[in-house]
Amino acid sequence: MSEAGKRVIFHELLTPEDALNKIFSTVKIEPVGVEIVKIEDSYGRVLASDIYSRIDVPPFDRSTMDGFAVRAEDTFGADELNPIKLRVVGNIETGAEGLPRINPGETAEIATGAPLPPGANAVVMVEYTKRVGDELLVYRSVTPGENVMSAGSDVMMGELVLRKCTVIREREVGLLAAVGLREVEVFRRPRVAIISTGNELVSPGRTLSPGKIYDINTYTISHAVRSMGAEPVIMGIVRDDINEMRNTITKALSVSDLVLLSGGTSAGLADLTYRVLDEIGPPGIIIHGLKVKPGKPTVVAVSRDGKLVVGLPGYPSSALMIFNIIVKPILAKMLCTSVDETRIRARLAIRAEGARGRRALYPVGLVDTGHGIVAYPLPAESGAISTLAYADGYIVIPETVEYLDSGDEVEVALFTHQYMPSNLYIIGSHDIGLDLLIPMLPGFVRARVINVGSMGGLYAVKRGETDVAGLHLVDEETGQYNIPYMVKYDVRNAVLVRGYMREQGLIVPRGNPKNVNSIEDLLKGDVKIVNRNKGAGTRFLLDIKLKDVASRMGVKFEDLVKRINGYYYEVKTHTAVAAAVAQGKADAGVGIRAAAAMYGLDFIPLGWESYDFAIPIDRLDKDSVKAFLNLLRSPEFKERLEKLPGYKVPGDIGSIIWRANT
Amino acid sequence: MSEAGKRVIFHELLTPEDALNKIFSTVKIEPVGVEIVKIEDSYGRVLASDIYSRIDVPPFDRSTMDGFAVRAEDTFGADELNPIKLRVVGNIETGAEGLPRINPGETAEIATGAPLPPGANAVVMVEYTKRVGDELLVYRSVTPGENVMSAGSDVMMGELVLRKCTVIREREVGLLAAVGLREVEVFRRPRVAIISTGNELVSPGRTLSPGKIYDINTYTISHAVRSMGAEPVIMGIVRDDINEMRNTITKALSVSDLVLLSGGTSAGLADLTYRVLDEIGPPGIIIHGLKVKPGKPTVVAVSRDGKLVVGLPGYPSSALMIFNIIVKPILAKMLCTSVDETRIRARLAIRAEGARGRRALYPVGLVDTGHGIVAYPLPAESGAISTLAYADGYIVIPETVEYLDSGDEVEVALFTHQYMPSNLYIIGSHDIGLDLLIPMLPGFVRARVINVGSMGGLYAVKRGETDVAGLHLVDEETGQYNIPYMVKYDVRNAVLVRGYMREQGLIVPRGNPKNVNSIEDLLKGDVKIVNRNKGAGTRFLLDIKLKDVASRMGVKFEDLVKRINGYYYEVKTHTAVAAAVAQGKADAGVGIRAAAAMYGLDFIPLGWESYDFAIPIDRLDKDSVKAFLNLLRSPEFKERLEKLPGYKVPGDIGSIIWRANT
């Protein structure tokens, strides 16, 4: 086999545990150094040494009340009827120095937090005293130590206050300050060099030439590195060129403590990466792939001077999952912390297949149904960035498990600590009115909107997968909106709530250069249209209008649409239709007036439609759904919605207009 | 009433909800501005605008497999026995430009991720082909679109990709990169000025003069501000001086978006704060205290130009709790995020009292017992920083609830997201060997050590509150260690595990200037000792030795100890004894040799003692306890322990040496 044609052979696939053991037994992974920081700059840093207190806290016997410092024995026997008389010899404020000595029969006024004067051993609260000039009447006795916090009772000089390897946050910095430290020794943040590989990659911000896509992994991995408290060093994109690869990896090794590569899906690039990674040794490559799906292309190498290079899979969500299971434990050792991945229990929404002898990782999206959290497995290996958008974390299916079934309990490792499951799912037809409504929802509502068209929304409601679905589906026979579909599709578990009216029409470039004024004009040979996805209400509307035209012309609908240039060019949202027209990718499309207005395009009205909301009955008492409905019915929302071009608000907005007879 | 004597009267105490409503209806709290950042610098920032895609993702029809681009119709009918022959007209790598056109009967080799050439509509995987020169045999038919990800199928041009107010982390930055954005508009981080007030305060790093304590709140609040993604501006300490207060608040208002004050426990300082806060208006002060314990001193004022000043309570844990309930919602509005406080369910360890008509907040420490998480309420209003050290979060007792009982389920609001409950509690006698062992535990063990002395540890075991207790308790009659105490205190639920031997003795300054060579020498008038806390094994040892001396001298023990200068000067750890001697606060103390060595002090041996571990039986199968015992028995630990001065390792270290007869 020639050098050029050589394919990488994945032998010795390791489990993640074996891979980590091999890494840790080959290289000593430990903190990469220490530095001194001011405590105010220590947020999130990790202590590099044990902290012993050099002082007592409090450093002196401290009054915990406003009152009078006394010798307790002087007050014995005092009560309401038999006050004891003492002579006031001073007044001690917090922070006072030069304290008076309290002799028998004497007292001094004292503030909360002030130091107890010599001679005194207790404080009488001001409520139980009466002062007349220099004379104090004490109406209650105190015991020695009463209302006094004694020196060192909180932290003793010499006590271990914080351990090495503690992460410094609000509480820890309080302890450092309390024992008087202004500077603290922390571990240096490991520098992590990040390289993306692939001839097809272009850096975001640059122009895409044909066949190219934007580099994503540099940025997702960089943020993942930051989330661990390490410091990313972006090395850029390396193409399929041995010298470029060699130079970049050499440079990365010299400026960082750990090198991460990603991409290289093509066999040629993988070959080349392997060659360069073996050159940096001995030992060179120590791991040739993981027994994990996805994760087979994972490669780990060690340089001559003991630095690690980890090659991650190319697809963004795969790279993030392998980062979590392989790179996080390495960075945790470099920072002397632990990987405290947050996990959430959920039920699987649909069956997920195992990977026959390999461990399977699935990105999952989480939905808080109000009756527990449900996890939707997403396709990990599609490379789709929408996977990244909807994945809250991932699940693991062990090597020995054939599949997990719908309803099975799973543990979801979250991608970020800060995650909270969305509690209002809006799946269905895209609408600009909804785009307006979402940000007006109260703070506790965490909405997630997924645009799948009206039919997709209808199915999601029927399966109980969404809280709300926006629909605008016109019945071919009656011209009635939405209700006929609830009946026809037998949606027994939901109600239909009145939404609002939207003006649909043809969206054409400003000035309407192709002179498109009716549905018939879409048949003109020089007009290319942009269509909506199947299941979209707007697609239904166009098809109904085209069926009219077909019957008038006496041709079959199927034959008619074949004559329309772009009928099969489908996009998912109104704004995407408008964008396609605005950018000259189409001469016309059907959509709502507001989308045309957004892009400054011309609009030829075709009529008004009803955009309503289907809501599963068991969600009507969910707080987020109540908040949604309240907002829908509110004057503020109505007022703002009516300002949108092509929107009309009916009087009964937000009322239930249909309920199944069950 | 004179000006100086005026006391602040707390009228109109508000609930936190009413307080926030009043704040939000008085001032418009909103993001403080926007700025452009590079996406690589966007970690944790908040999007200031909706992000629509300006491109299709993928931007072209993309092969998802290594194989051959074909016209699907050319392959119809192909199978293993009847391969179809095509002519190879090119080779398309990822990132390729200038694609060949595929005419009927033609094909081109294509790599994963490469653009589909014009004419082709599907990809046959390489596995189902055989190439001979320019001829390709295809053994399987494909349908149109097979192994192709079509342009825009992931994200459509014009689609809403991310909403305004989204926090940018790993996944979000991936979406920004995917649609080609290198820069993004985010909300500016609000600047939050922090002022500590109090005559007794000194900045950490400076020398404490008498009566002074270190300023803690500046640093805890600063880190809390950072945890919200805002930027702290430290203004320093203000004393009880109206001009200083006025100048600092004026300056703080001019450099920040929000001002936080804390401290001012004394009535004089509170008066002064009130005066200055009313001057900054109208409206000036709008909230005069919260109906929350602690939180009564909370004050909120609004300046002439609509900036907020929030005065927090003085005690660090109280200030942090009020920060959570009042300041976090304000900062969340300034950042257009929500307060996503992490909560954990736990059972209350002991009864916690309500605050009769006020809402009560209690800091709690959390213990993962292995059978659920238990919350220990801590005294909030003591001002102790040890409260801060042990508080993982806080619980809320509603106004109407008299008390919560031990065992009641509570919801704990955590101080930090990153919290994981400790899973190995070691409560008992302080030991330097343990200090050595803890960092050697495997990564999954999150140990928490609380030094309360041997007797405290024994009780904690008996009550099931700890996993492990280190004990060294000598029986007065037999001289035997630990076992007699397990019997005497009837600890039926635990075993005793053999630990190691420690050499106890007198710790004296280097050179032993006071010539202390025996217990009797502690009676010399010029010798001041430092003692251990009651319940400490070392205290027992000293008392036993002193009882010997007393009986030999024919005096009562109680009378003897009154003659010892410093007998009641108690510290909690061996290192604290050594520190007190090292710093000249005492001339001698009893402790272990290792502590003397740590501080370079002289040591006069008194004998060897057994330091063993009591472990509740139901914890023996807990993973963290198993790991503890494995480490205790390991050669690595033995080897390192024997290097400590004054430690001896018995052969049966780690074995169970006593078990109750139940």
PDB file of N, CA and C in Angstrom, chain B residues 401-424:
ATOM      1  N   VAL B 401     -44.438  30.122  59.872  1.00  0.00           N
ATOM      2  CA  VAL B 401     -44.041  28.825  60.415  1.00  0.00           C
ATOM      3  C   VAL B 401     -43.270  29.036  61.707  1.00  0.00           C
ATOM      4  N   GLU B 402     -43.730  28.355  62.775  1.00  0.00           N
ATOM      5  CA  GLU B 402     -43.118  28.557  64.078  1.00  0.00           C
ATOM      6  C   GLU B 402     -41.714  27.951  64.127  1.00  0.00           C
ATOM      7  N   TYR B 403     -41.611  26.723  63.606  1.00  0.00           N
ATOM      8  CA  TYR B 403     -40.287  26.102  63.555  1.00  0.00           C
ATOM      9  C   TYR B 403     -40.324  24.948  62.554  1.00  0.00           C
ATOM     10  N   LEU B 404     -39.151  24.517  62.108  1.00  0.00           N
ATOM     11  CA  LEU B 404     -39.042  23.296  61.311  1.00  0.00           C
ATOM     12  C   LEU B 404     -38.358  22.272  62.195  1.00  0.00           C
ATOM     13  N   ASP B 405     -38.835  21.055  62.115  1.00  0.00           N
ATOM     14  CA  ASP B 405     -38.340  20.043  63.027  1.00  0.00           C
ATOM     15  C   ASP B 405     -37.218  19.232  62.396  1.00  0.00           C
ATOM     16  N   SER B 406     -36.445  18.615  63.235  1.00  0.00           N
ATOM     17  CA  SER B 406     -35.425  17.682  62.780  1.00  0.00           C
ATOM     18  C   SER B 406     -36.088  16.620  61.921  1.00  0.00           C
ATOM     19  N   GLY B 407     -35.518  16.341  60.736  1.00  0.00           N
ATOM     20  CA  GLY B 407     -36.092  15.364  59.829  1.00  0.00           C
ATOM     21  C   GLY B 407     -37.005  15.972  58.774  1.00  0.00           C
ATOM     22  N   ASP B 408     -37.451  17.225  58.976  1.00  0.00           N
ATOM     23  CA  ASP B 408     -38.293  17.874  57.965  1.00  0.00           C
ATOM     24  C   ASP B 408     -37.510  18.054  56.670  1.00  0.00           C
ATOM     25  N   GLU B 409     -38.243  17.924  55.552  1.00  0.00           N
ATOM     26  CA  GLU B 409     -37.573  18.154  54.275  1.00  0.00           C
ATOM     27  C   GLU B 409     -37.479  19.660  54.024  1.00  0.00           C
ATOM     28  N   VAL B 410     -36.312  20.118  53.606  1.00  0.00           N
ATOM     29  CA  VAL B 410     -36.121  21.539  53.307  1.00  0.00           C
ATOM     30  C   VAL B 410     -35.471  21.674  51.940  1.00  0.00           C
ATOM     31  N   GLU B 411     -35.639  22.857  51.359  1.00  0.00           N
ATOM     32  CA  GLU B 411     -34.997  23.153  50.092  1.00  0.00           C
ATOM     33  C   GLU B 411     -33.842  24.108  50.395  1.00  0.00           C
ATOM     34  N   VAL B 412     -32.652  23.741  49.978  1.00  0.00           N
ATOM     35  CA  VAL B 412     -31.474  24.545  50.289  1.00  0.00           C
ATOM     36  C   VAL B 412     -31.056  25.318  49.039  1.00  0.00           C
ATOM     37  N   ALA B 413     -31.040  26.649  49.143  1.00  0.00           N
ATOM     38  CA  ALA B 413     -30.514  27.478  48.050  1.00  0.00           C
ATOM     39  C   ALA B 413     -28.999  27.494  48.208  1.00  0.00           C
ATOM     40  N   LEU B 414     -28.290  27.043  47.199  1.00  0.00           N
ATOM     41  CA  LEU B 414     -26.832  26.921  47.319  1.00  0.00           C
ATOM     42  C   LEU B 414     -26.148  28.255  47.062  1.00  0.00           C
ATOM     43  N   PHE B 415     -25.051  28.480  47.770  1.00  0.00           N
ATOM     44  CA  PHE B 415     -24.295  29.711  47.554  1.00  0.00           C
ATOM     45  C   PHE B 415     -23.572  29.689  46.215  1.00  0.00           C
ATOM     46  N   THR B 416     -23.130  28.507  45.768  1.00  0.00           N
ATOM     47  CA  THR B 416     -22.448  28.452  44.476  1.00  0.00           C
ATOM     48  C   THR B 416     -22.997  27.285  43.664  1.00  0.00           C
ATOM     49  N   HIS B 417     -23.018  27.477  42.342  1.00  0.00           N
ATOM     50  CA  HIS B 417     -23.501  26.434  41.445  1.00  0.00           C
ATOM     51  C   HIS B 417     -22.643  25.193  41.529  1.00  0.00           C
ATOM     52  N   GLN B 418     -21.375  25.414  41.721  1.00  0.00           N
ATOM     53  CA  GLN B 418     -20.413  24.347  41.556  1.00  0.00           C
ATOM     54  C   GLN B 418     -20.411  23.381  42.726  1.00  0.00           C
ATOM     55  N   TYR B 419     -21.294  23.653  43.695  1.00  0.00           N
ATOM     56  CA  TYR B 419     -21.285  22.856  44.902  1.00  0.00           C
ATOM     57  C   TYR B 419     -21.629  21.388  44.669  1.00  0.00           C
ATOM     58  N   MET B 420     -20.871  20.510  45.296  1.00  0.00           N
ATOM     59  CA  MET B 420     -21.276  19.122  45.425  1.00  0.00           C
ATOM     60  C   MET B 420     -21.124  18.783  46.889  1.00  0.00           C
ATOM     61  N   PRO B 421     -22.118  18.125  47.488  1.00  0.00           N
ATOM     62  CA  PRO B 421     -21.991  17.833  48.918  1.00  0.00           C
ATOM     63  C   PRO B 421     -20.773  16.956  49.158  1.00  0.00           C
ATOM     64  N   SER B 422     -20.105  17.218  50.260  1.00  0.00           N
ATOM     65  CA  SER B 422     -18.981  16.367  50.631  1.00  0.00           C
ATOM     66  C   SER B 422     -19.514  14.967  50.845  1.00  0.00           C
ATOM     67  N   ASN B 423     -18.719  13.965  50.515  1.00  0.00           N
ATOM     68  CA  ASN B 423     -19.186  12.601  50.733  1.00  0.00           C
ATOM     69  C   ASN B 423     -18.299  11.834  51.714  1.00  0.00           C
ATOM     70  N   LEU B 424     -17.376  12.550  52.369  1.00  0.00           N
ATOM     71  CA  LEU B 424     -16.604  11.906  53.435  1.00  0.00           C
ATOM     72  C   LEU B 424     -16.412  12.927  54.560  1.00  0.00           C
TER      73      LEU B 424
END
